[in-house]
Tab-separated table of C-alpha atoms in Angstrom:
chain	number	residue	atom	x	y	z
A	1	UNK	CA	-50.220	146.057	37.152
A	2	UNK	CA	-46.627	147.968	36.296
A	3	UNK	CA	-44.768	146.256	33.344
A	4	UNK	CA	-41.294	145.167	34.808
A	5	UNK	CA	-38.329	147.713	33.958
A	6	UNK	CA	-34.946	145.730	31.618
A	7	UNK	CA	-33.392	143.341	34.113
A	8	UNK	CA	-29.990	144.036	35.432
A	9	UNK	CA	-27.104	142.301	36.531
A	10	UNK	CA	-26.074	142.466	40.031
A	11	UNK	CA	-23.048	144.778	39.721
A	12	UNK	CA	-24.750	147.552	38.071
A	13	UNK	CA	-27.660	149.142	36.614
A	14	UNK	CA	-27.361	148.550	32.404
A	15	UNK	CA	-29.313	150.869	30.265
A	16	UNK	CA	-32.452	149.538	28.951
A	17	UNK	CA	-32.768	147.712	25.320
A	18	UNK	CA	-34.606	148.711	22.634
A	19	UNK	CA	-39.075	148.192	23.631
A	20	UNK	CA	-42.557	149.692	23.057
A	21	UNK	CA	-46.083	149.018	24.123
A	22	UNK	CA	-49.436	150.064	22.750
A	23	UNK	CA	-54.649	149.442	23.392
A	24	UNK	CA	-55.037	150.286	23.369
A	25	UNK	CA	-55.881	148.842	23.553
A	26	UNK	CA	-53.356	148.989	22.967
A	27	UNK	CA	-52.579	148.414	25.322
A	28	UNK	CA	-47.848	148.041	28.086
A	29	UNK	CA	-44.511	146.655	28.072
A	30	UNK	CA	-41.232	146.250	29.539
A	31	UNK	CA	-37.108	147.388	28.873
A	32	UNK	CA	-35.853	144.070	28.193
A	33	UNK	CA	-31.758	143.563	28.872
A	34	UNK	CA	-28.990	145.479	26.188
A	35	UNK	CA	-26.842	143.592	24.593
A	36	UNK	CA	-23.859	145.893	24.522
A	37	UNK	CA	-24.170	146.617	20.667
A	38	UNK	CA	-27.270	147.302	21.207
A	39	UNK	CA	-26.692	150.042	23.693
A	40	UNK	CA	-24.152	151.130	21.166
A	41	UNK	CA	-21.316	149.682	22.731
A	42	UNK	CA	-18.235	148.884	20.614
A	43	UNK	CA	-18.594	144.629	20.457
A	44	UNK	CA	-15.447	143.550	19.919
A	45	UNK	CA	-15.005	139.852	17.058
A	46	UNK	CA	-11.288	138.793	17.592
A	47	UNK	CA	-10.155	136.859	14.701
A	48	UNK	CA	-8.718	133.416	15.182
A	49	UNK	CA	-4.889	132.565	14.519
A	50	UNK	CA	-3.733	130.593	12.243
A	51	UNK	CA	-0.410	129.101	11.204
A	52	UNK	CA	2.133	132.392	10.394
A	53	UNK	CA	-0.367	135.705	11.119
A	54	UNK	CA	-0.676	137.164	14.306
A	55	UNK	CA	-3.351	137.758	16.435
A	56	UNK	CA	-5.481	140.786	15.131
A	57	UNK	CA	-9.191	142.124	17.499
A	58	UNK	CA	-11.075	144.342	15.762
A	59	UNK	CA	-13.832	146.209	16.686
A	60	UNK	CA	-17.512	146.255	15.233
A	61	UNK	CA	-19.439	148.897	13.269
A	62	UNK	CA	-21.423	149.385	16.820
A	63	UNK	CA	-25.065	148.827	16.274
A	64	UNK	CA	-28.620	150.627	17.496
A	65	UNK	CA	-31.333	149.618	17.998
A	66	UNK	CA	-33.757	152.442	16.315
A	67	UNK	CA	-37.220	152.919	15.666
A	68	UNK	CA	-36.564	152.537	11.380
A	69	UNK	CA	-35.274	149.310	11.541
A	70	UNK	CA	-37.807	147.874	14.350
A	71	UNK	CA	-40.280	148.654	11.351
A	72	UNK	CA	-38.446	146.578	9.212
A	73	UNK	CA	-38.038	143.512	11.932
A	74	UNK	CA	-42.723	143.824	11.783
A	75	UNK	CA	-43.304	142.534	9.355
A	76	UNK	CA	-43.483	138.988	9.916
A	77	UNK	CA	-45.173	139.927	13.363
A	78	UNK	CA	-47.579	142.277	11.251
A	79	UNK	CA	-48.902	139.594	8.628
A	80	UNK	CA	-49.827	137.969	11.192
A	81	UNK	CA	-52.187	140.491	13.424
A	82	UNK	CA	-53.088	141.261	10.039
A	83	UNK	CA	-53.886	137.718	10.087
A	84	UNK	CA	-54.937	136.425	13.154
A	85	UNK	CA	-57.570	140.360	12.305
A	86	UNK	CA	-59.067	138.122	9.408
A	87	UNK	CA	-60.003	135.056	11.746
A	88	UNK	CA	-62.010	137.352	13.435
A	89	UNK	CA	-63.387	139.765	11.269
A	90	UNK	CA	-64.625	136.062	9.967
A	91	UNK	CA	-66.198	134.723	12.611
A	92	UNK	CA	-67.906	137.894	13.590
A	93	UNK	CA	-69.515	138.210	10.357
A	94	UNK	CA	-70.507	134.965	10.368
A	95	UNK	CA	-71.767	135.597	14.215
A	96	UNK	CA	-74.260	137.948	13.706
A	97	UNK	CA	-74.937	136.321	10.152
A	98	UNK	CA	-76.175	133.082	12.628
A	99	UNK	CA	-77.737	136.297	14.563
A	100	UNK	CA	-76.124	134.017	17.285
A	101	UNK	CA	-74.154	137.826	17.888
A	102	UNK	CA	-75.158	139.311	21.637
A	103	UNK	CA	-74.759	142.735	19.018
A	104	UNK	CA	-78.093	141.943	18.600
A	105	UNK	CA	-80.117	141.396	21.066
A	106	UNK	CA	-79.318	146.132	21.267
A	107	UNK	CA	-79.306	146.805	18.549
A	108	UNK	CA	-81.047	144.246	15.787
A	109	UNK	CA	-80.166	147.104	13.130
A	110	UNK	CA	-76.965	146.105	12.599
A	111	UNK	CA	-77.978	142.185	10.993
A	112	UNK	CA	-77.570	144.627	8.011
A	113	UNK	CA	-73.954	142.842	6.791
A	114	UNK	CA	-73.557	144.672	3.488
A	115	UNK	CA	-73.842	147.488	5.821
A	116	UNK	CA	-72.101	148.012	8.900
A	117	UNK	CA	-69.342	145.903	7.288
A	118	UNK	CA	-66.816	148.400	8.337
A	119	UNK	CA	-68.364	148.543	12.242
A	120	UNK	CA	-67.144	145.192	12.452
A	121	UNK	CA	-63.977	145.309	10.649
A	122	UNK	CA	-63.354	147.791	13.123
A	123	UNK	CA	-63.770	145.234	15.513
A	124	UNK	CA	-61.880	142.659	14.330
A	125	UNK	CA	-58.351	144.764	14.932
A	126	UNK	CA	-60.006	146.526	18.389
A	127	UNK	CA	-59.641	142.499	19.459
A	128	UNK	CA	-56.616	141.809	17.612
A	129	UNK	CA	-55.278	144.596	19.372
A	130	UNK	CA	-56.332	143.657	23.021
A	131	UNK	CA	-54.058	140.070	21.815
A	132	UNK	CA	-51.443	141.533	20.843
A	133	UNK	CA	-51.576	143.924	23.151
A	134	UNK	CA	-52.298	141.482	26.248
A	135	UNK	CA	-48.618	138.868	23.624
A	136	UNK	CA	-46.767	142.209	24.632
A	137	UNK	CA	-47.386	142.727	28.137
A	138	UNK	CA	-46.839	138.710	28.620
A	139	UNK	CA	-43.622	138.427	26.741
A	140	UNK	CA	-42.474	141.920	29.159
A	141	UNK	CA	-43.249	140.711	31.724
A	142	UNK	CA	-40.625	137.374	30.621
A	143	UNK	CA	-38.260	139.434	30.258
A	144	UNK	CA	-37.619	141.677	33.388
A	145	UNK	CA	-38.547	139.878	35.673
A	146	UNK	CA	-37.663	135.573	36.803
A	147	UNK	CA	-36.981	134.751	32.839
A	148	UNK	CA	-38.106	130.060	32.922
A	149	UNK	CA	-35.051	127.961	32.243
A	150	UNK	CA	-36.288	127.150	29.063
A	151	UNK	CA	-37.973	129.689	26.794
A	152	UNK	CA	-38.167	128.895	22.963
A	153	UNK	CA	-36.238	132.173	22.171
A	154	UNK	CA	-32.946	133.480	22.994
A	155	UNK	CA	-32.845	136.923	24.877
A	156	UNK	CA	-31.611	138.427	21.723
A	157	UNK	CA	-34.756	137.389	19.671
A	158	UNK	CA	-37.707	137.668	22.660
A	159	UNK	CA	-36.689	140.778	23.011
A	160	UNK	CA	-36.682	141.324	19.447
A	161	UNK	CA	-40.501	139.979	19.481
A	162	UNK	CA	-41.240	142.382	21.942
A	163	UNK	CA	-39.958	146.155	20.493
A	164	UNK	CA	-41.979	144.389	17.151
A	165	UNK	CA	-45.705	143.010	19.327
A	166	UNK	CA	-45.079	146.943	20.444
A	167	UNK	CA	-45.094	148.356	17.686
A	168	UNK	CA	-47.948	146.447	15.863
A	169	UNK	CA	-50.318	146.572	18.678
A	170	UNK	CA	-50.125	150.297	18.247
A	171	UNK	CA	-51.171	150.364	14.434
A	172	UNK	CA	-53.936	147.942	14.863
A	173	UNK	CA	-54.878	150.330	17.422
A	174	UNK	CA	-55.129	153.283	15.545
A	175	UNK	CA	-56.996	151.290	12.461
A	176	UNK	CA	-59.337	150.670	15.470
A	177	UNK	CA	-59.453	153.796	15.829
A	178	UNK	CA	-59.924	154.478	11.789
A	179	UNK	CA	-61.848	152.384	10.937
A	180	UNK	CA	-64.961	153.803	13.575
A	181	UNK	CA	-64.434	156.336	11.973
A	182	UNK	CA	-64.290	156.234	8.965
A	183	UNK	CA	-67.906	153.740	9.316
A	184	UNK	CA	-69.285	156.859	11.889
A	185	UNK	CA	-68.501	158.541	7.755
A	186	UNK	CA	-69.741	156.161	5.888
A	187	UNK	CA	-73.537	155.504	7.950
A	188	UNK	CA	-74.021	159.174	7.943
A	189	UNK	CA	-76.617	161.215	5.772
A	190	UNK	CA	-74.404	164.848	5.963
A	191	UNK	CA	-72.464	167.179	3.285
A	192	UNK	CA	-68.881	165.351	2.667
A	193	UNK	CA	-67.430	168.523	5.653
A	194	UNK	CA	-70.526	167.678	8.506
A	195	UNK	CA	-69.532	163.751	8.586
A	196	UNK	CA	-65.972	164.018	9.089
A	197	UNK	CA	-66.062	166.562	11.420
A	198	UNK	CA	-69.000	164.482	13.859
A	199	UNK	CA	-66.932	161.302	12.829
A	200	UNK	CA	-63.590	162.907	14.004
A	201	UNK	CA	-65.714	163.909	17.765
A	202	UNK	CA	-66.613	161.285	18.064
A	203	UNK	CA	-64.101	159.133	17.556
A	204	UNK	CA	-60.659	161.016	19.262
A	205	UNK	CA	-61.943	164.036	21.440
A	206	UNK	CA	-61.877	162.497	24.864
A	207	UNK	CA	-66.588	163.523	24.963
A	208	UNK	CA	-68.150	164.092	21.680
A	209	UNK	CA	-69.691	161.053	22.064
A	210	UNK	CA	-72.966	160.407	24.021
A	211	UNK	CA	-74.769	158.251	23.127
A	212	UNK	CA	-75.901	154.731	26.379
A	213	UNK	CA	-71.432	153.411	27.421
A	214	UNK	CA	-70.001	155.203	25.114
A	215	UNK	CA	-69.921	158.149	27.065
A	216	UNK	CA	-67.884	156.596	29.647
A	217	UNK	CA	-66.300	153.372	26.900
A	218	UNK	CA	-65.214	156.370	24.079
A	219	UNK	CA	-63.393	158.844	26.281
A	220	UNK	CA	-61.045	154.969	28.082
A	221	UNK	CA	-60.509	154.086	24.944
A	222	UNK	CA	-59.266	157.968	23.622
A	223	UNK	CA	-57.167	157.378	26.982
A	224	UNK	CA	-55.596	154.772	26.172
A	225	UNK	CA	-54.795	155.429	21.947
A	226	UNK	CA	-53.272	158.329	23.173
A	227	UNK	CA	-51.452	156.987	25.777
A	228	UNK	CA	-50.035	154.331	23.917
A	229	UNK	CA	-48.550	156.383	21.195
A	230	UNK	CA	-45.953	158.334	23.183
A	231	UNK	CA	-45.336	155.275	25.892
A	232	UNK	CA	-44.453	153.314	22.965
A	233	UNK	CA	-41.947	155.357	21.394
A	234	UNK	CA	-40.306	157.600	23.783
A	235	UNK	CA	-37.945	154.042	23.859
A	236	UNK	CA	-36.654	154.869	21.122
A	237	UNK	CA	-35.769	158.570	22.432
A	238	UNK	CA	-34.848	157.519	25.699
A	239	UNK	CA	-30.666	158.062	25.365
A	240	UNK	CA	-32.030	162.076	25.683
A	241	UNK	CA	-34.879	161.966	27.920
A	242	UNK	CA	-32.124	160.007	30.013
A	243	UNK	CA	-33.233	156.065	31.102
A	244	UNK	CA	-34.187	156.895	34.863
A	245	UNK	CA	-37.111	159.283	33.384
A	246	UNK	CA	-37.746	156.615	30.783
A	247	UNK	CA	-38.022	154.055	33.142
A	248	UNK	CA	-40.020	155.890	35.546
A	249	UNK	CA	-42.662	157.341	32.016
A	250	UNK	CA	-42.699	153.209	31.211
A	251	UNK	CA	-44.733	151.925	33.111
A	252	UNK	CA	-47.411	153.364	33.127
A	253	UNK	CA	-47.428	151.619	29.920
A	254	UNK	CA	-49.799	149.093	32.156
A	255	UNK	CA	-52.379	151.650	32.188
A	256	UNK	CA	-53.059	151.116	28.294
A	257	UNK	CA	-53.791	147.389	29.779
A	258	UNK	CA	-55.541	147.889	31.848
A	259	UNK	CA	-57.728	150.949	29.539
A	260	UNK	CA	-57.581	148.184	26.657
A	261	UNK	CA	-58.641	145.700	28.504
A	262	UNK	CA	-61.798	148.041	30.244
A	263	UNK	CA	-63.443	149.845	26.924
A	264	UNK	CA	-63.534	146.126	25.888
A	265	UNK	CA	-65.313	145.086	28.616
A	266	UNK	CA	-67.776	148.156	28.861
A	267	UNK	CA	-67.867	148.684	24.715
A	268	UNK	CA	-66.995	145.105	23.292
A	269	UNK	CA	-71.527	143.914	22.611
A	270	UNK	CA	-69.422	140.823	22.020
A	271	UNK	CA	-68.887	140.064	25.449
A	272	UNK	CA	-71.341	143.004	26.589
A	273	UNK	CA	-73.477	139.928	28.668
A	274	UNK	CA	-71.935	137.165	31.394
A	275	UNK	CA	-71.107	133.530	29.608
A	276	UNK	CA	-68.092	132.750	28.135
A	277	UNK	CA	-66.627	135.886	25.736
A	278	UNK	CA	-66.656	137.365	29.276
A	279	UNK	CA	-65.785	135.677	31.293
A	280	UNK	CA	-62.366	133.939	28.440
A	281	UNK	CA	-60.799	138.038	29.182
A	282	UNK	CA	-60.748	137.792	32.844
A	283	UNK	CA	-59.346	134.158	31.852
A	284	UNK	CA	-57.037	136.165	30.076
A	285	UNK	CA	-55.925	137.810	32.870
A	286	UNK	CA	-54.779	135.966	35.335
A	287	UNK	CA	-51.087	135.253	33.675
A	288	UNK	CA	-50.521	138.745	34.069
A	289	UNK	CA	-51.617	139.234	37.537
A	290	UNK	CA	-49.101	136.378	38.233
A	291	UNK	CA	-46.445	137.507	36.323
A	292	UNK	CA	-46.651	140.573	37.105
A	293	UNK	CA	-46.587	139.426	40.943
A	294	UNK	CA	-43.675	136.745	39.979
A	295	UNK	CA	-41.508	140.281	39.299
A	296	UNK	CA	-42.300	142.000	42.276
A	297	UNK	CA	-41.320	138.901	43.880
A	298	UNK	CA	-38.986	138.916	41.865
A	299	UNK	CA	-37.643	141.590	40.222
A	300	UNK	CA	-34.187	141.984	38.079
A	301	UNK	CA	-33.385	145.441	39.493
A	302	UNK	CA	-31.201	145.625	42.951
A	303	UNK	CA	-33.318	148.826	43.911
A	304	UNK	CA	-36.745	146.891	43.409
A	305	UNK	CA	-35.778	144.146	45.917
A	306	UNK	CA	-38.446	143.855	49.271
A	307	UNK	CA	-35.759	143.817	51.659
A	308	UNK	CA	-36.407	145.694	55.067
A	309	UNK	CA	-35.943	149.434	55.263
A	310	UNK	CA	-33.287	150.553	54.579
A	311	UNK	CA	-30.792	147.438	54.015
A	312	UNK	CA	-30.632	149.015	50.627
A	313	UNK	CA	-30.402	151.942	48.639
A	314	UNK	CA	-33.733	154.229	48.917
A	315	UNK	CA	-36.510	156.604	51.332
A	316	UNK	CA	-39.123	154.108	53.511
A	317	UNK	CA	-41.966	155.643	51.417
A	318	UNK	CA	-40.032	153.152	47.743
A	319	UNK	CA	-40.084	150.115	49.798
A	320	UNK	CA	-43.329	150.902	51.582
A	321	UNK	CA	-44.814	151.810	47.678
A	322	UNK	CA	-42.432	148.199	46.858
A	323	UNK	CA	-44.557	146.496	49.670
A	324	UNK	CA	-48.235	147.914	49.809
A	325	UNK	CA	-47.257	147.006	45.306
A	326	UNK	CA	-47.385	143.349	45.807
A	327	UNK	CA	-50.199	143.837	48.067
A	328	UNK	CA	-52.312	144.432	45.729
A	329	UNK	CA	-50.835	142.028	43.275
A	330	UNK	CA	-51.586	139.352	45.331
A	331	UNK	CA	-55.602	141.347	45.653
A	332	UNK	CA	-55.750	141.523	41.925
A	333	UNK	CA	-55.122	138.453	41.523
A	334	UNK	CA	-57.839	136.525	44.641
A	335	UNK	CA	-60.189	139.390	42.573
A	336	UNK	CA	-60.038	137.312	39.310
A	337	UNK	CA	-60.412	134.663	40.095
A	338	UNK	CA	-63.796	135.048	41.656
A	339	UNK	CA	-65.177	136.761	39.060
A	340	UNK	CA	-64.953	133.680	37.215
A	341	UNK	CA	-65.153	131.276	38.975
A	342	UNK	CA	-68.796	133.239	39.180
A	343	UNK	CA	-69.161	134.927	36.336
A	344	UNK	CA	-70.273	137.639	37.796
A	345	UNK	CA	-68.263	141.577	37.012
A	346	UNK	CA	-70.659	143.776	37.914
A	347	UNK	CA	-71.280	144.174	34.145
A	348	UNK	CA	-74.577	143.032	32.121
A	349	UNK	CA	-76.682	140.437	32.385
A	350	UNK	CA	-79.741	140.432	30.437
A	351	UNK	CA	-80.814	142.397	27.652
A	352	UNK	CA	-83.039	146.103	27.671
A	353	UNK	CA	-85.826	146.123	27.767
A	354	UNK	CA	-85.136	147.869	24.845
A	355	UNK	CA	-84.274	147.866	21.466
A	356	UNK	CA	-85.631	150.826	19.081
A	357	UNK	CA	-81.802	152.990	18.762
A	358	UNK	CA	-81.537	154.192	15.916
A	359	UNK	CA	-78.373	155.293	16.436
A	360	UNK	CA	-75.171	153.435	15.075
A	361	UNK	CA	-73.307	152.767	17.921
A	362	UNK	CA	-76.374	153.290	20.304
A	363	UNK	CA	-76.300	150.581	23.532
C-alpha cells in the first residue's frame, strides 16, 4: 500500500502541501493539496468599500508551513498520544500482574513488574506509535484519494492534523526504541561503558540482537525507524529537492508502515499467538487496504489514472505498473479477509516447550 501524493486540480498539478509520516513503526503518509498560502503564494485580502473610501486590495504576507510551526502545532495531538500511551501501559501492567498476558507464557521471569516496568513502557510506546502511524495513513489516504463528502474537519485542518500525527508518530517510535535501550542498560550488570555499548548494539545496529525472534524482528523495526525519520522530514525540504523527487521518495513511507506492522506481529509479545489481539491487528489493516484501492481507482492526479495505454502522457510501462498496483491491492484485501476469517496467519499457535530462557528479551 503506497501512500498517494497530494490532490491536484484537473488543470494543473500543485506543489504539495506539508506533510510527514513515520514506524515504524513508525509508520506512511500522504501529501495534502496545498493552499496558495501554504505554497508560498500570495493570499489576496480585499478591504470592503465604505462610503467616501476607495476599494483597496492588499496582499497578505506569504506563510509557508515549516517544521517549526508544525512542531508547535502538534502539542495537543502529542498530549493525546501520551495519554493513550499511559492507558496502554496500565493495561499491559494489569495483564502482567493478573498473569493474563501471553508474554509470560514464554518469559515467565518477566512477571516481576518492578524489574521490567521499563520494558512494558517501551511496549506501550510501540503500540501507540503503531496506532498513530495507522491514523496518519488513514488521514493521508482520505486527503489524496476520493474524499468523502462530509468530514468533521475542513481540508486545511485535516492536512494540519495529518502533519502533526506524522511528527508525533516519529516521536513515539524514537521513544519506543530509546526505552528499549534504557531497559537493556538497567538490566545489565556490567560496567557502564559496556552496558551502553551493548544496548546501542542490540537496539540500533542491525544484526546486533542475536536472540530468538529478535534476530529478524529487530532489524525490521530498525529499518522502519531509519526510514521513517528521513522520509517524514523530507517534506520540509521538498522545495530544494523538487516536488516530483519528493513525491517519488514519499511513496516509500508505506514501506515504513508495513515494516512496523511486521515488527509488531513478529515481536509483540502481546500478539504472539492467534486470538483476539492478533486478529485485531489484521482487522485494522482492512480500512487502509480499502482506502488504498479507492485511491488507486480514483487518484487525484490525472497522470495516475488508469486510462487505456497511450490515452495520456506516460509510458506503457507506467500504465502496466498502475494496473499491477490495482490488482495487488485487490489481492491484499482478499488475503486480509482470509486471515481474519480463519484466524491463521502462519504465526505462533502454541507456546514453546522450553520457557527457561533468562535473556531479558529472549523468545
